[in-house]
Coordinates of C-alpha atoms in Angstrom, one line a residue:
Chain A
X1 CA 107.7 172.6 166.3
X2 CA 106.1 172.6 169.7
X3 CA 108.7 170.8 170.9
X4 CA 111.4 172.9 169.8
X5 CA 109.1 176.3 171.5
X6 CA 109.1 174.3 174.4
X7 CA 112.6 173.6 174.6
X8 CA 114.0 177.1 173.2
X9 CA 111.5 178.4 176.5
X10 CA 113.5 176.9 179.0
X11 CA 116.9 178.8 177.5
X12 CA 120.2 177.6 176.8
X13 CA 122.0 179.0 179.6
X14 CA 121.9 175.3 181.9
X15 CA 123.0 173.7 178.8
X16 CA 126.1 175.9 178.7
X17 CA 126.5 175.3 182.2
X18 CA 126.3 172.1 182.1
X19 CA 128.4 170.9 179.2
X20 CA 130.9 173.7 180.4
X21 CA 131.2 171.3 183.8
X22 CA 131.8 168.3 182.4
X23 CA 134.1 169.4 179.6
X24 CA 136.5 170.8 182.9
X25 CA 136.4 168.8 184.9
X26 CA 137.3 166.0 182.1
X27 CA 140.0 169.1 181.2
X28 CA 141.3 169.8 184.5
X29 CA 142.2 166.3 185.2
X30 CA 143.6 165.5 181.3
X31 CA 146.3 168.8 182.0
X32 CA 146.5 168.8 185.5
X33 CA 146.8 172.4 187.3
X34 CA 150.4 172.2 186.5
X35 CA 153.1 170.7 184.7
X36 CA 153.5 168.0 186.5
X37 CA 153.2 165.1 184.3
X38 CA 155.3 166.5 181.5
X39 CA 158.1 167.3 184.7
X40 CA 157.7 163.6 185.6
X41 CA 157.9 162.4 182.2
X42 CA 161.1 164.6 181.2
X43 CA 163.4 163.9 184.5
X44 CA 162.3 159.9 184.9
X45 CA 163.6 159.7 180.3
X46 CA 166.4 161.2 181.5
X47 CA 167.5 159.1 184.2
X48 CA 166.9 156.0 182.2
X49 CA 168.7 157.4 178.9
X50 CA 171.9 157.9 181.1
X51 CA 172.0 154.1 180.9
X52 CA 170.0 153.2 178.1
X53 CA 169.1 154.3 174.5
X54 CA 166.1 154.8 174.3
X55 CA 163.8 156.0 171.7
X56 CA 161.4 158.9 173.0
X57 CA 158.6 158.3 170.8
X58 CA 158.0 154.6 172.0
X59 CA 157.4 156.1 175.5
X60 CA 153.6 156.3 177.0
X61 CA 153.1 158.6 180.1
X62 CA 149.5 158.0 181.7
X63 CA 148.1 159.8 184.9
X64 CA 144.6 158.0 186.2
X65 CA 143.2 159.6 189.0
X66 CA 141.1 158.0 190.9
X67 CA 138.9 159.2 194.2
X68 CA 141.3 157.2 196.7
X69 CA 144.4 157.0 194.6
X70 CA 146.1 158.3 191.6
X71 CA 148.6 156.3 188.8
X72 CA 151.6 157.7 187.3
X73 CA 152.2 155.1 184.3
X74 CA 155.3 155.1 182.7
X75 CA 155.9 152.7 179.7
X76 CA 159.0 152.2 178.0
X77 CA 160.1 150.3 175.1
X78 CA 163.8 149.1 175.5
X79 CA 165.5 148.2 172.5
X80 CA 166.3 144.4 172.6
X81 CA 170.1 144.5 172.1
X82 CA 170.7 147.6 174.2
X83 CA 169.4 145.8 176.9
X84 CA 171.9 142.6 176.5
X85 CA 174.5 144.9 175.9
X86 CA 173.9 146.4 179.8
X87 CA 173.4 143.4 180.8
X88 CA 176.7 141.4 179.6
X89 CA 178.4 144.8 180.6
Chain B
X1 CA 156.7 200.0 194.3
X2 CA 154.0 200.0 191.6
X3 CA 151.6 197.1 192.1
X4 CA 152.0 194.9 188.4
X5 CA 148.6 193.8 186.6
X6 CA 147.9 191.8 184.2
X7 CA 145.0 191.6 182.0
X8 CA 144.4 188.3 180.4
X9 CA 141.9 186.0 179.2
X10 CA 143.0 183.1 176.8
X11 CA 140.7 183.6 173.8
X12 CA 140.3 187.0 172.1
X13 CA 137.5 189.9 171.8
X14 CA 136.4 189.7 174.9
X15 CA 137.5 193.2 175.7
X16 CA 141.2 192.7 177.3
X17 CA 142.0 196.2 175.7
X18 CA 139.2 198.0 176.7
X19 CA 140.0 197.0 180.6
X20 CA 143.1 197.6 180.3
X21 CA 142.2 201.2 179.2
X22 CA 139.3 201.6 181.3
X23 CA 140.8 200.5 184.6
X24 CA 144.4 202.7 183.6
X25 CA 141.8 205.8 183.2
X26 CA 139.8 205.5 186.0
X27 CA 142.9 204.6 188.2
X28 CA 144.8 207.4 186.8
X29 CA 141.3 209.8 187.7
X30 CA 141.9 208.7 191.1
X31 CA 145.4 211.1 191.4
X32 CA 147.2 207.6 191.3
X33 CA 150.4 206.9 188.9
X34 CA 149.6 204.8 186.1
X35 CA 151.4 202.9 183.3
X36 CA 149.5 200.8 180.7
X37 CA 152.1 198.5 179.1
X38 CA 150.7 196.7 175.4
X39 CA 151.6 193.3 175.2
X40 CA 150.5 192.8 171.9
X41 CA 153.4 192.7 169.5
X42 CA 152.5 192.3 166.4
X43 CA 148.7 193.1 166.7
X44 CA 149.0 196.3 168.9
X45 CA 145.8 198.1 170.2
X46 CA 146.0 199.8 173.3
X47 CA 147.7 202.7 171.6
X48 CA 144.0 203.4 169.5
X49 CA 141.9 202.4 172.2
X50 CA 143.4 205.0 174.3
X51 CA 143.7 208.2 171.0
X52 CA 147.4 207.4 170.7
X53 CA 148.0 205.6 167.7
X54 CA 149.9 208.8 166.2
X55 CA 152.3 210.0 168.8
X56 CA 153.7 206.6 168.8
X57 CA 158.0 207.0 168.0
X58 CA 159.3 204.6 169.9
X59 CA 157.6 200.8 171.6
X60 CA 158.1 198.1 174.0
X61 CA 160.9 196.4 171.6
X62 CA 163.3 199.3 171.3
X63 CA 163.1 199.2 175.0
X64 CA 163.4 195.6 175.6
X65 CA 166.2 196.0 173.3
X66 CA 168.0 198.5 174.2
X67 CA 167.3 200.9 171.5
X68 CA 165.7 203.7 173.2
X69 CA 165.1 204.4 176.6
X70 CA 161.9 204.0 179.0
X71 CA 160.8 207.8 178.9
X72 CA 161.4 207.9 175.6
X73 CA 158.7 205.4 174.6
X74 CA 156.1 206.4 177.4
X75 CA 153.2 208.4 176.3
X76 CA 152.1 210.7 178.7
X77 CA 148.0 211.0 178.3
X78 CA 147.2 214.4 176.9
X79 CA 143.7 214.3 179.3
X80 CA 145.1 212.7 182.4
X81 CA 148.8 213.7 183.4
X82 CA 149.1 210.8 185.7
X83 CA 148.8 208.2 183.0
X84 CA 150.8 207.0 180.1
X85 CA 151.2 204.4 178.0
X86 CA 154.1 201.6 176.6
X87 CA 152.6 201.0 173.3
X88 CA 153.5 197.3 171.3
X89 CA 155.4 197.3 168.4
X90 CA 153.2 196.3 165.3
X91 CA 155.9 195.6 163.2
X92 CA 158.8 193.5 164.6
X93 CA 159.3 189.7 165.3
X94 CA 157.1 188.7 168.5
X95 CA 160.2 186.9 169.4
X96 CA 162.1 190.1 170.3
X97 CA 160.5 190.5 173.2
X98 CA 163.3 188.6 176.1
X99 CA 162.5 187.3 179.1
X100 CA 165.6 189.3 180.9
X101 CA 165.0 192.6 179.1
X102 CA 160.9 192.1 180.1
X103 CA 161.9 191.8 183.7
X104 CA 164.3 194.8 183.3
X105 CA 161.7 197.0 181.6
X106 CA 158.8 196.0 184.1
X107 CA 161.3 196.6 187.1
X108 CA 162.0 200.7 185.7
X109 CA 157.9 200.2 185.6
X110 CA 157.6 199.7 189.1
X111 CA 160.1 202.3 190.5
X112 CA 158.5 205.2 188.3
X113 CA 154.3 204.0 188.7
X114 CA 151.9 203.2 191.5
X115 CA 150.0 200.4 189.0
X116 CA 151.4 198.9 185.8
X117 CA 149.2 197.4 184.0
X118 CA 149.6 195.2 181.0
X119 CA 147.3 194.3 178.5
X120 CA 148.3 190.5 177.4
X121 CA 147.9 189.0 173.8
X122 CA 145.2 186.2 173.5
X123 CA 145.8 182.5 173.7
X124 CA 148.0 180.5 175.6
X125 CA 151.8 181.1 173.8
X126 CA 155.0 182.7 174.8
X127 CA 153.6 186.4 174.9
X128 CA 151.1 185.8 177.3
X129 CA 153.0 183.9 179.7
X130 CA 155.8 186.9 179.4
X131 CA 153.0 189.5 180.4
X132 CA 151.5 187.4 183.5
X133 CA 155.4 186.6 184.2
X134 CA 156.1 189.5 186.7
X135 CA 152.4 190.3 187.9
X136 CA 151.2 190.6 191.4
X137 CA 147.7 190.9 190.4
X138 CA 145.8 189.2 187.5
X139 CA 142.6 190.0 186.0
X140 CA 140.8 187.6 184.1
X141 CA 138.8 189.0 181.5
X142 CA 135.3 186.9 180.5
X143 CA 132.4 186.8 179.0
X144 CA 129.1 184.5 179.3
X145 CA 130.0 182.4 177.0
X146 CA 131.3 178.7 176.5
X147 CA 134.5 179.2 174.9
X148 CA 135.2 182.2 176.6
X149 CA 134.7 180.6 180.1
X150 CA 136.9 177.4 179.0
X151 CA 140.0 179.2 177.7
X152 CA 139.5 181.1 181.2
X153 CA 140.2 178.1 183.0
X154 CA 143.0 177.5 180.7
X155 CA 144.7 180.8 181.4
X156 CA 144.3 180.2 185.4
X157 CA 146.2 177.2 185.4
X158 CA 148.6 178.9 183.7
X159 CA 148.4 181.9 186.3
X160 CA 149.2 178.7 188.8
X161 CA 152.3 177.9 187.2
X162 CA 154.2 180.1 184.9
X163 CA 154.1 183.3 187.0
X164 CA 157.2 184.0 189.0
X165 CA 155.1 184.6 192.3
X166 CA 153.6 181.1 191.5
X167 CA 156.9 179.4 191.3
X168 CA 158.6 181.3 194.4
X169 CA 155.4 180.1 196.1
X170 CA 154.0 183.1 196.7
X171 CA 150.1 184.2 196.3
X172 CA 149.3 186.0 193.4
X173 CA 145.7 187.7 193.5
X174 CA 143.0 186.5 190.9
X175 CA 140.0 188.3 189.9
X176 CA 137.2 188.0 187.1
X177 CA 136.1 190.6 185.4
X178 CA 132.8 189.4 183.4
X179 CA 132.4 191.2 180.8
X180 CA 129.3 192.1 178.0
X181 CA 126.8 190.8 180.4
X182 CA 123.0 191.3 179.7
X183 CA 121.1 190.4 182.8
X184 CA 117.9 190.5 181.5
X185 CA 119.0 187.9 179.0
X186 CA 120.3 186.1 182.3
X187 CA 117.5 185.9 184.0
X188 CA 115.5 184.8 181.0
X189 CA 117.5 181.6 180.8
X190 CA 119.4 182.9 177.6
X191 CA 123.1 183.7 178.6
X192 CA 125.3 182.0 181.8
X193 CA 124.7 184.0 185.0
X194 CA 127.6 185.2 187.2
X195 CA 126.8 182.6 189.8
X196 CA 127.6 179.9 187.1
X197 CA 130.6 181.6 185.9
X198 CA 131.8 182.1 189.1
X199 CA 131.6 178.3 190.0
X200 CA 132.7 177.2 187.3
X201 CA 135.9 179.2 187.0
X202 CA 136.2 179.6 191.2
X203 CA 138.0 183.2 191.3
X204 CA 136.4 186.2 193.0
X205 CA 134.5 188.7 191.0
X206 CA 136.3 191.9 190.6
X207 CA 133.2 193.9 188.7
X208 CA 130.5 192.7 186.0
X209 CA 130.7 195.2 183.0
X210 CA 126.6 195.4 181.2
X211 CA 126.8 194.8 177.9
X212 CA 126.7 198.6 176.7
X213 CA 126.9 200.7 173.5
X214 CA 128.9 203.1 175.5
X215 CA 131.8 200.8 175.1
X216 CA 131.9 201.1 171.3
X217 CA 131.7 204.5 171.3
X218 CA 134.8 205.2 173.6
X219 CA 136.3 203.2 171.8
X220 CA 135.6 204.7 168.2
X221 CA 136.8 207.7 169.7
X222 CA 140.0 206.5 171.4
X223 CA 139.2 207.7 174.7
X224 CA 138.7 205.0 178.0
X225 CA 135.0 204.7 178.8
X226 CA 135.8 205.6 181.9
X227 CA 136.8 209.0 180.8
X228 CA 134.4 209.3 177.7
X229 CA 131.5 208.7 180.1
X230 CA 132.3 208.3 183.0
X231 CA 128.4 207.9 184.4
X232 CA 127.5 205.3 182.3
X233 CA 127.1 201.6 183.3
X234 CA 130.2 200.0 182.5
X235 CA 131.8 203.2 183.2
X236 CA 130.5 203.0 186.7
X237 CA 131.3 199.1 187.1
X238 CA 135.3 199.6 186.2
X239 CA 135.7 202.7 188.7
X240 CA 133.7 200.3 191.4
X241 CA 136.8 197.9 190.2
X242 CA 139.3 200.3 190.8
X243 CA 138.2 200.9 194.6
X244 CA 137.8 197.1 194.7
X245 CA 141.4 197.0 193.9
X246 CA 142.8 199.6 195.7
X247 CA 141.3 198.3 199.0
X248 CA 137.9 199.2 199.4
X249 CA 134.8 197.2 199.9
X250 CA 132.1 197.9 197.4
X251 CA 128.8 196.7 197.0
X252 CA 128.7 194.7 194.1
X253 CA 125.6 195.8 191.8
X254 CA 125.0 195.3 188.3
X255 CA 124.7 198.7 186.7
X256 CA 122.1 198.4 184.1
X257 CA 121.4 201.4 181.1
X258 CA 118.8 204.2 181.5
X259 CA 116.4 203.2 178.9
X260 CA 113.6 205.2 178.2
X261 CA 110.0 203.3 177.9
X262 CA 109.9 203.3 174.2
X263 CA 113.5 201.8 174.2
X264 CA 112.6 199.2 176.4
X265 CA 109.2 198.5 174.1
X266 CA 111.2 198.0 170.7
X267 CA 114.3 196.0 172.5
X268 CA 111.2 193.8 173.6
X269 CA 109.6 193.7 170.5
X270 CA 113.5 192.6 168.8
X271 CA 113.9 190.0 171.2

């Protein structure tokens, strides 16, 4: 019970503050300040699909930034037979 | 050429309406021309908040749609004669409202008003991103609180990208508006000061609105507190606001309520 006084003394304000920090900066990187990911995404599918099915569910888009350098990650499942098919064409 | 506003905020009741009424008033007070556009379709407000709800015939739809024409659906305030309104319709589909017959509507706005201002629907959907579409100015609306703050950020991001001055490149101007602030609660630890909210949201601060009963009361009337009283504190803040906007530089203070000494002794005492 003291404890809790204690605590309840010092206010809840920097606790607000401080979870409200993290949780945008964590935010702010997870959207981005724009679209961009979801552009990339969208216009690097549809160059591919021009010469290959592909099935837009088994597709992973991952953005890591880092403090030097950022990733664009782009992974795509081909389907097996479509690929012979280009390839043999 | 009016100067187009918008009044935004991502997460609802933290007082978008009540700016949007209380900077149109206190604009209007200043002899400038003023239309305050409703957003809202579907949950209209403005048209109560600013007494009115009953001389309402026509909305934003039938304009959008063709089915009436601009002066036919503006409002002309019965206590200011240089401000009106463009009520939301309560009624019809949100999706009526068209990108094309926004930017039409919004472009009569401009050649007829000084300031248009337009009170946007919560959250992050369609009808918010059509009322910050065409804005030259945006006003976030906030209050010291987490979720309030966070959906903020949300909203500026999308005030980074969606906005036609944002894709042309072009600068539109931010400002916070921090609303229902207590700074005696601030200073005792117990609510987000504007410093924090300021940091963590990095916009300039247009005005801080104290957290007043005056604001309820204007409202329960249907008249902008900056008409219903215009000397009280957050009265005082959005008319400081509306010089800020217009140009001038203002001091920015903190208005805090008259409170007599037994008032001060029982809010103590309920603390």
């Amino acid at each position: 019970m003291n404890l809790l006084s204690f605590l309840s003394r010092r206010g809840t304000a920097p606790v607000a503050r401080e979870r409200l920090q993290i949780l945008l900066a964590h935010e702010r990187t997870a959207f981005g300040r724009s679209d961009l990911v979801a552009v990339l995404r969208e216009e690097i599918l549809a160059v591919i699909a021009k010469h290959v099915a592909i099935d837009k569910e088994k597709v992973k888009v991952t953005m890591e930034r880092g403090d030097a350098v950022s990733t664009l990650g782009v992974d795509i499942e081909l389907p097996d037979n479509k690929v012979a098919r280009l390839a043999s064409a | 050429m009016a100067k187009v506003i918008v009044v935004t905020s991502g997460k609802g009741g933290v007082g978008k309406t009540t700016t949007t009424a209380a900077l149109g008033a206190a604009l209007a007070r200043t002899g400038q021309k003023v239309c305050v556009v409703d957003f809202d379709v579907g949950l209209r407000n403005l048209d109560l908040i600013m007494g009115a709800e009953r001389r309402v015939v026509y909305d934003l739809i039938n304009v959008v749609q063709g089915d009436a024409k601009l002066p036919q659906a503006l409002i002309r305030d019965k206590r200011l004669d240089t401000l009106s309104l463009l009520p939301a319709s309560q009624t019809r589909d949100k999706d009526a409202l068209t990108d094309e017959g926004v930017a039409r509507v919004i472009g009569e706005l401009r050649e007829k008003f000084d300031w248009v201002i337009c009170d946007s629907p919560a959250g992050i959907e369609r009808g918010a991103t059509l009322a910050m579409r065409h804005a030259d100015i945006a006003v976030v609306v906030t209050n010291p609180e987490v979720s309030s703050v966070r959906d903020s950020d949300r909203i500026i991001g999308l005030l980074d990208s969606k906005t036609e001055r944002a894709e042309k490149g072009e600068r539109l101007e931010k400002h916070l508006i921090l609303t229902r602030y207590d700074p005696n609660r601030a200073e005792r630890g117990e609510m987000l000061k504007i410093d924090d909210v300021l940091e963590i949201l990095s916009i300039p601060l247009l005005a801080v609105i104290p957290e007043s009963e005056e604001v309820l009361k204007a409202s329960n009337l249907g008249s902008p507190v900056t008409l219903n009283a215009p000397q009280s504190a957050p009265a005082r803040a959005y008319a400081d606001a509306v010089r800020r906007l217009k140009g001038e530089t203002v001091a920015m203070t903190v208005p805090s309520e008259k409170r007599s000494l037994l008032g001060k002794l029982f809010t103590r005492r309920a603390a």
